[in-house]
Structure formats: C-alpha cells, structure tokens
PDB file of C-alpha atoms in Angstrom:
ATOM      1  CA  UNK C   1     -33.788-113.436 110.000  1.00 56.00           C
ATOM      2  CA  UNK C   2     -36.398-116.078 110.579  1.00 65.00           C
ATOM      3  CA  UNK C   3     -34.133-118.499 108.695  1.00 91.00           C
ATOM      4  CA  UNK C   4     -31.996-118.664 111.855  1.00 97.00           C
ATOM      5  CA  UNK C   5     -34.824-120.050 113.996  1.00 97.00           C
ATOM      6  CA  UNK C   6     -34.056-123.663 114.825  1.00 97.00           C
ATOM      7  CA  UNK C   7     -30.348-123.244 114.086  1.00 97.00           C
ATOM      8  CA  UNK C   8     -27.840-124.307 116.722  1.00 98.00           C
ATOM      9  CA  UNK C   9     -25.558-121.644 118.125  1.00 98.00           C
ATOM     10  CA  UNK C  10     -22.020-122.126 116.774  1.00 98.00           C
ATOM     11  CA  UNK C  11     -19.654-124.381 118.680  1.00 98.00           C
ATOM     12  CA  UNK C  12     -16.756-121.994 119.251  1.00 97.00           C
ATOM     13  CA  UNK C  13     -14.952-120.657 122.305  1.00 98.00           C
ATOM     14  CA  UNK C  14     -15.291-116.868 122.496  1.00 99.00           C
ATOM     15  CA  UNK C  15     -13.189-114.768 124.901  1.00 99.00           C
ATOM     16  CA  UNK C  16     -15.371-113.224 127.612  1.00 99.00           C
ATOM     17  CA  UNK C  17     -14.998-109.930 129.459  1.00 98.00           C
ATOM     18  CA  UNK C  18     -15.768-111.940 132.607  1.00 97.00           C
ATOM     19  CA  UNK C  19     -12.643-114.041 132.051  1.00 96.00           C
ATOM     20  CA  UNK C  20     -12.076-117.292 130.227  1.00 97.00           C
ATOM     21  CA  UNK C  21     -14.142-118.302 127.236  1.00 98.00           C
ATOM     22  CA  UNK C  22     -17.803-119.030 126.627  1.00 98.00           C
ATOM     23  CA  UNK C  23     -19.006-121.493 124.017  1.00 99.00           C
ATOM     24  CA  UNK C  24     -22.465-120.387 122.804  1.00 98.00           C
ATOM     25  CA  UNK C  25     -23.408-123.935 121.749  1.00 98.00           C
ATOM     26  CA  UNK C  26     -23.011-125.061 125.357  1.00 98.00           C
ATOM     27  CA  UNK C  27     -25.302-122.415 126.851  1.00 98.00           C
ATOM     28  CA  UNK C  28     -28.171-123.963 128.792  1.00 97.00           C
ATOM     29  CA  UNK C  29     -31.490-122.362 129.517  1.00 96.00           C
ATOM     30  CA  UNK C  30     -32.558-119.111 127.922  1.00 97.00           C
ATOM     31  CA  UNK C  31     -29.919-116.811 126.408  1.00 98.00           C
ATOM     32  CA  UNK C  32     -30.200-113.395 124.777  1.00 99.00           C
ATOM     33  CA  UNK C  33     -27.291-112.561 122.479  1.00 99.00           C
ATOM     34  CA  UNK C  34     -27.222-109.060 121.069  1.00 99.00           C
ATOM     35  CA  UNK C  35     -24.733-108.652 118.235  1.00 99.00           C
ATOM     36  CA  UNK C  36     -23.534-105.110 117.736  1.00 98.00           C
ATOM     37  CA  UNK C  37     -21.095-103.398 115.337  1.00 98.00           C
ATOM     38  CA  UNK C  38     -18.725-101.375 117.488  1.00 98.00           C
ATOM     39  CA  UNK C  39     -18.452 -99.420 120.715  1.00 97.00           C
ATOM     40  CA  UNK C  40     -16.572 -96.166 120.791  1.00 94.00           C
ATOM     41  CA  UNK C  41     -14.086 -94.974 123.329  1.00 93.00           C
ATOM     42  CA  UNK C  42     -13.498 -91.442 124.641  1.00 92.00           C
ATOM     43  CA  UNK C  43     -10.801 -89.721 122.609  1.00 94.00           C
ATOM     44  CA  UNK C  44     -10.941 -92.257 119.763  1.00 94.00           C
ATOM     45  CA  UNK C  45     -12.535 -91.309 116.445  1.00 95.00           C
ATOM     46  CA  UNK C  46     -15.326 -93.399 114.985  1.00 96.00           C
ATOM     47  CA  UNK C  47     -14.441 -95.582 111.988  1.00 97.00           C
ATOM     48  CA  UNK C  48     -14.477 -93.771 108.608  1.00 96.00           C
ATOM     49  CA  UNK C  49     -17.938 -92.779 107.332  1.00 96.00           C
ATOM     50  CA  UNK C  50     -19.572 -94.113 110.520  1.00 97.00           C
ATOM     51  CA  UNK C  51     -22.140 -91.309 110.535  1.00 94.00           C
ATOM     52  CA  UNK C  52     -23.251 -92.284 107.013  1.00 95.00           C
ATOM     53  CA  UNK C  53     -23.882 -95.979 107.736  1.00 96.00           C
ATOM     54  CA  UNK C  54     -27.490 -96.777 108.696  1.00 94.00           C
ATOM     55  CA  UNK C  55     -27.624 -98.624 112.018  1.00 93.00           C
ATOM     56  CA  UNK C  56     -23.954 -98.140 112.873  1.00 96.00           C
ATOM     57  CA  UNK C  57     -24.551 -95.820 115.830  1.00 96.00           C
ATOM     58  CA  UNK C  58     -26.220 -96.968 119.036  1.00 97.00           C
ATOM     59  CA  UNK C  59     -24.170 -99.805 120.523  1.00 98.00           C
ATOM     60  CA  UNK C  60     -23.492 -97.991 123.800  1.00 98.00           C
ATOM     61  CA  UNK C  61     -27.164 -97.124 124.483  1.00 98.00           C
ATOM     62  CA  UNK C  62     -28.119-100.674 123.473  1.00 99.00           C
ATOM     63  CA  UNK C  63     -25.679-102.231 125.961  1.00 99.00           C
ATOM     64  CA  UNK C  64     -26.700 -99.768 128.681  1.00 98.00           C
ATOM     65  CA  UNK C  65     -30.381-100.637 128.195  1.00 99.00           C
ATOM     66  CA  UNK C  66     -29.561-104.336 128.595  1.00 99.00           C
ATOM     67  CA  UNK C  67     -27.590-103.490 131.744  1.00 99.00           C
ATOM     68  CA  UNK C  68     -30.527-101.537 133.157  1.00 99.00           C
ATOM     69  CA  UNK C  69     -32.953-104.402 132.473  1.00 99.00           C
ATOM     70  CA  UNK C  70     -30.517-107.150 133.501  1.00 99.00           C
ATOM     71  CA  UNK C  71     -32.411-107.894 136.772  1.00 98.00           C
ATOM     72  CA  UNK C  72     -35.646-108.354 134.796  1.00 98.00           C
ATOM     73  CA  UNK C  73     -33.956-110.805 132.424  1.00 98.00           C
ATOM     74  CA  UNK C  74     -32.453-112.688 135.374  1.00 98.00           C
ATOM     75  CA  UNK C  75     -35.910-112.938 136.954  1.00 97.00           C
ATOM     76  CA  UNK C  76     -36.926-114.843 133.802  1.00 96.00           C
ATOM     77  CA  UNK C  77     -33.787-117.011 134.066  1.00 96.00           C
ATOM     78  CA  UNK C  78     -32.421-115.436 130.877  1.00 98.00           C
ATOM     79  CA  UNK C  79     -28.694-114.829 130.455  1.00 98.00           C
ATOM     80  CA  UNK C  80     -27.462-111.853 128.414  1.00 99.00           C
ATOM     81  CA  UNK C  81     -24.388-111.700 126.185  1.00 99.00           C
ATOM     82  CA  UNK C  82     -23.126-109.087 123.752  1.00 99.00           C
ATOM     83  CA  UNK C  83     -21.005-110.068 120.736  1.00 99.00           C
ATOM     84  CA  UNK C  84     -18.903-107.960 118.384  1.00 99.00           C
ATOM     85  CA  UNK C  85     -15.773-108.338 116.257  1.00 99.00           C
ATOM     86  CA  UNK C  86     -13.839-106.097 118.670  1.00 98.00           C
ATOM     87  CA  UNK C  87     -10.807-107.478 120.486  1.00 98.00           C
ATOM     88  CA  UNK C  88     -11.163-108.523 124.164  1.00 98.00           C
ATOM     89  CA  UNK C  89      -9.136-105.605 125.636  1.00 97.00           C
ATOM     90  CA  UNK C  90     -11.366-103.061 123.840  1.00 97.00           C
ATOM     91  CA  UNK C  91     -14.502-104.853 125.009  1.00 98.00           C
ATOM     92  CA  UNK C  92     -13.195-105.107 128.584  1.00 98.00           C
ATOM     93  CA  UNK C  93     -12.523-101.368 128.758  1.00 98.00           C
ATOM     94  CA  UNK C  94     -16.060-100.699 127.532  1.00 98.00           C
ATOM     95  CA  UNK C  95     -17.653-103.219 129.926  1.00 98.00           C
ATOM     96  CA  UNK C  96     -15.827-101.695 132.904  1.00 98.00           C
ATOM     97  CA  UNK C  97     -16.520 -98.090 131.857  1.00 97.00           C
ATOM     98  CA  UNK C  98     -20.243 -98.836 131.443  1.00 98.00           C
ATOM     99  CA  UNK C  99     -20.497-101.204 134.456  1.00 98.00           C
ATOM    100  CA  UNK C 100     -22.029-103.972 132.370  1.00 99.00           C
ATOM    101  CA  UNK C 101     -23.199-106.858 134.587  1.00 99.00           C
ATOM    102  CA  UNK C 102     -23.113-109.391 131.729  1.00 99.00           C
ATOM    103  CA  UNK C 103     -20.226-110.608 129.561  1.00 99.00           C
ATOM    104  CA  UNK C 104     -19.271-109.302 126.159  1.00 99.00           C
ATOM    105  CA  UNK C 105     -17.847-111.959 123.859  1.00 99.00           C
ATOM    106  CA  UNK C 106     -15.238-111.327 121.188  1.00 99.00           C
ATOM    107  CA  UNK C 107     -15.830-112.840 117.758  1.00 99.00           C
ATOM    108  CA  UNK C 108     -12.673-111.196 116.411  1.00 98.00           C
ATOM    109  CA  UNK C 109     -12.060-114.185 114.121  1.00 98.00           C
ATOM    110  CA  UNK C 110     -15.664-113.992 112.804  1.00 98.00           C
ATOM    111  CA  UNK C 111     -16.253-117.705 113.508  1.00 98.00           C
ATOM    112  CA  UNK C 112     -19.610-117.165 115.261  1.00 99.00           C
ATOM    113  CA  UNK C 113     -20.849-114.701 112.618  1.00 98.00           C
ATOM    114  CA  UNK C 114     -19.683-116.785 109.666  1.00 98.00           C
ATOM    115  CA  UNK C 115     -21.244-119.977 111.035  1.00 98.00           C
ATOM    116  CA  UNK C 116     -24.646-118.254 111.225  1.00 98.00           C
ATOM    117  CA  UNK C 117     -24.058-116.208 108.050  1.00 97.00           C
ATOM    118  CA  UNK C 118     -24.754-113.007 109.967  1.00 98.00           C
ATOM    119  CA  UNK C 119     -24.730-109.833 107.924  1.00 97.00           C
ATOM    120  CA  UNK C 120     -21.751-107.503 108.117  1.00 97.00           C
ATOM    121  CA  UNK C 121     -20.703-104.193 106.625  1.00 97.00           C
ATOM    122  CA  UNK C 122     -17.286-102.811 105.779  1.00 97.00           C
ATOM    123  CA  UNK C 123     -15.731 -99.395 106.300  1.00 97.00           C
ATOM    124  CA  UNK C 124     -12.155 -98.219 106.674  1.00 96.00           C
ATOM    125  CA  UNK C 125     -10.890-101.653 105.636  1.00 96.00           C
ATOM    126  CA  UNK C 126     -12.603-103.378 108.599  1.00 97.00           C
ATOM    127  CA  UNK C 127     -15.681-105.593 108.865  1.00 98.00           C
ATOM    128  CA  UNK C 128     -18.421-104.908 111.417  1.00 98.00           C
ATOM    129  CA  UNK C 129     -21.449-106.945 112.471  1.00 98.00           C
ATOM    130  CA  UNK C 130     -24.845-105.631 111.513  1.00 97.00           C
ATOM    131  CA  UNK C 131     -27.067-105.416 114.550  1.00 98.00           C
ATOM    132  CA  UNK C 132     -29.119-108.529 115.347  1.00 98.00           C
ATOM    133  CA  UNK C 133     -30.453-110.000 118.584  1.00 98.00           C
ATOM    134  CA  UNK C 134     -30.792-113.753 119.000  1.00 98.00           C
ATOM    135  CA  UNK C 135     -32.795-115.576 121.652  1.00 98.00           C
ATOM    136  CA  UNK C 136     -31.752-119.169 122.247  1.00 98.00           C
ATOM    137  CA  UNK C 137     -32.866-122.000 124.482  1.00 97.00           C
ATOM    138  CA  UNK C 138     -30.330-124.717 125.289  1.00 97.00           C
ATOM    139  CA  UNK C 139     -28.062-123.616 122.442  1.00 97.00           C
ATOM    140  CA  UNK C 140     -30.749-123.439 119.738  1.00 98.00           C
ATOM    141  CA  UNK C 141     -32.069-120.165 118.297  1.00 98.00           C
ATOM    142  CA  UNK C 142     -35.790-119.759 119.000  1.00 97.00           C
ATOM    143  CA  UNK C 143     -36.210-116.100 117.966  1.00 97.00           C
ATOM    144  CA  UNK C 144     -34.254-113.433 116.105  1.00 97.00           C
ATOM    145  CA  UNK C 145     -34.667-109.683 115.785  1.00 96.00           C
ATOM    146  CA  UNK C 146     -32.746-108.034 112.954  1.00 93.00           C
ATOM    147  CA  UNK C 147     -34.799-104.891 112.439  1.00 89.00           C
ATOM    148  CA  UNK C 148     -33.625-102.634 115.245  1.00 95.00           C
ATOM    149  CA  UNK C 149     -34.341 -99.022 114.268  1.00 93.00           C
ATOM    150  CA  UNK C 150     -33.484 -97.660 117.724  1.00 96.00           C
ATOM    151  CA  UNK C 151     -30.823 -99.754 119.510  1.00 98.00           C
ATOM    152  CA  UNK C 152     -31.712 -98.178 122.879  1.00 97.00           C
ATOM    153  CA  UNK C 153     -35.163 -99.807 122.676  1.00 98.00           C
ATOM    154  CA  UNK C 154     -33.904-103.291 121.752  1.00 98.00           C
ATOM    155  CA  UNK C 155     -33.661-104.516 125.358  1.00 98.00           C
ATOM    156  CA  UNK C 156     -37.247-103.645 126.383  1.00 98.00           C
ATOM    157  CA  UNK C 157     -38.636-105.143 123.158  1.00 98.00           C
ATOM    158  CA  UNK C 158     -36.610-108.333 123.649  1.00 98.00           C
ATOM    159  CA  UNK C 159     -37.651-108.509 127.317  1.00 98.00           C
ATOM    160  CA  UNK C 160     -41.316-108.540 126.232  1.00 97.00           C
ATOM    161  CA  UNK C 161     -40.486-111.284 123.713  1.00 96.00           C
ATOM    162  CA  UNK C 162     -38.738-113.343 126.401  1.00 96.00           C
ATOM    163  CA  UNK C 163     -41.720-112.888 128.740  1.00 95.00           C
ATOM    164  CA  UNK C 164     -44.012-114.212 126.008  1.00 92.00           C
ATOM    165  CA  UNK C 165     -41.707-117.117 125.207  1.00 86.00           C
ATOM    166  CA  UNK C 166     -41.495-118.082 128.871  1.00 70.00           C
ATOM    167  CA  UNK C 167     -45.272-117.963 129.246  1.00 70.00           C
ATOM    168  CA  UNK C 168     -45.670-120.166 126.157  1.00 71.00           C
ATOM    169  CA  UNK C 169     -42.944-122.521 127.386  1.00 63.00           C
ATOM    170  CA  UNK C 170     -44.586-122.895 130.815  1.00 64.00           C
ATOM    171  CA  UNK C 171     -47.999-123.694 129.362  1.00 65.00           C
ATOM    172  CA  UNK C 172     -46.599-126.240 126.890  1.00 67.00           C
ATOM    173  CA  UNK C 173     -44.406-128.082 129.429  1.00 59.00           C
TER     174      UNK C 173
END
C-alpha cells in the first residue's frame, strides 16, 4: 500500500505485552510494525474457515522470525512491534510462550487499523487484520509491505529493506 507512505502513524494508546501502553505516533527513530491476523493457542481451534482464507495462516512463524532477527534490527536502531485485534491477555500468553523480545500491541478497538484504512477480513463473526508490515521513522510511514506470500520470510525481507533505508538515510544526512 504505497498510499500509506508519508502518512503519520495513528495517535492512539495501544496496550502492550511489555506493560502499559504505546502510542505509535510518538515512536521516535526507526520502527517496524508487522500487523498480523491472529495467533493460535494450543488446544484452541482456529476461527471458522481459517484454512480457506488466503494469508490467514503464518502469524506464529512470522513473529518467531522477527524474534530471531531482533538483534539484527536492534543493531540498526530499529524497534519491532506486532499489532493485531486480539485482546492483551491472549497476546501476552503468546508472547510469553514464544519468548518474543519485542512488544505486541492490541488494536482490539480497531482504532489504529481504521485510522490507516488497513484491510481486514471477516470470519466467524469476527474481523481480522490482513497482513501488512509498516516501516516508520519518527512516527511517519516510510515503507509498507502488503504482499507477504510467506509470513516466515517477512522479517528477513524487511531487515534488508531497513538496511537499505538506513544506508540511504546516512548518505543523505
């Protein structure tokens, strides 16, 4: 969604799995925000028709890939955040179970997604975010990736993008 480039991140307080709230508009420096539909939980069935929805599966491998590459993002001074419509307790259980070193943010009220007009899909009477990754600098979107055929490869692709952005930023400063 190149139409998002240049847009400010929404000014809204989102509950964080690291405690408190984080307001995306107030983020300084480089931020990577991967928006994902839903993470499962052992013993809990997927939402209805989940297997039939293109792009629905893959949130766990996507988050785990970001966790694995977290040190590389930090070396570039890039923060990582994950956002979904899931409630904070569900996200916290997932973050602990997967040992995620970065916060997940809950957009359960859809304020962040609605402000950016992010795409969603509906199943089982619930709305879910379509997968998109945003890269922002000082609260403004500078890149967006909405075609993510394999969520497990999103983090390495975005890392390469961030490396390129940082190189460009250094030479233009």
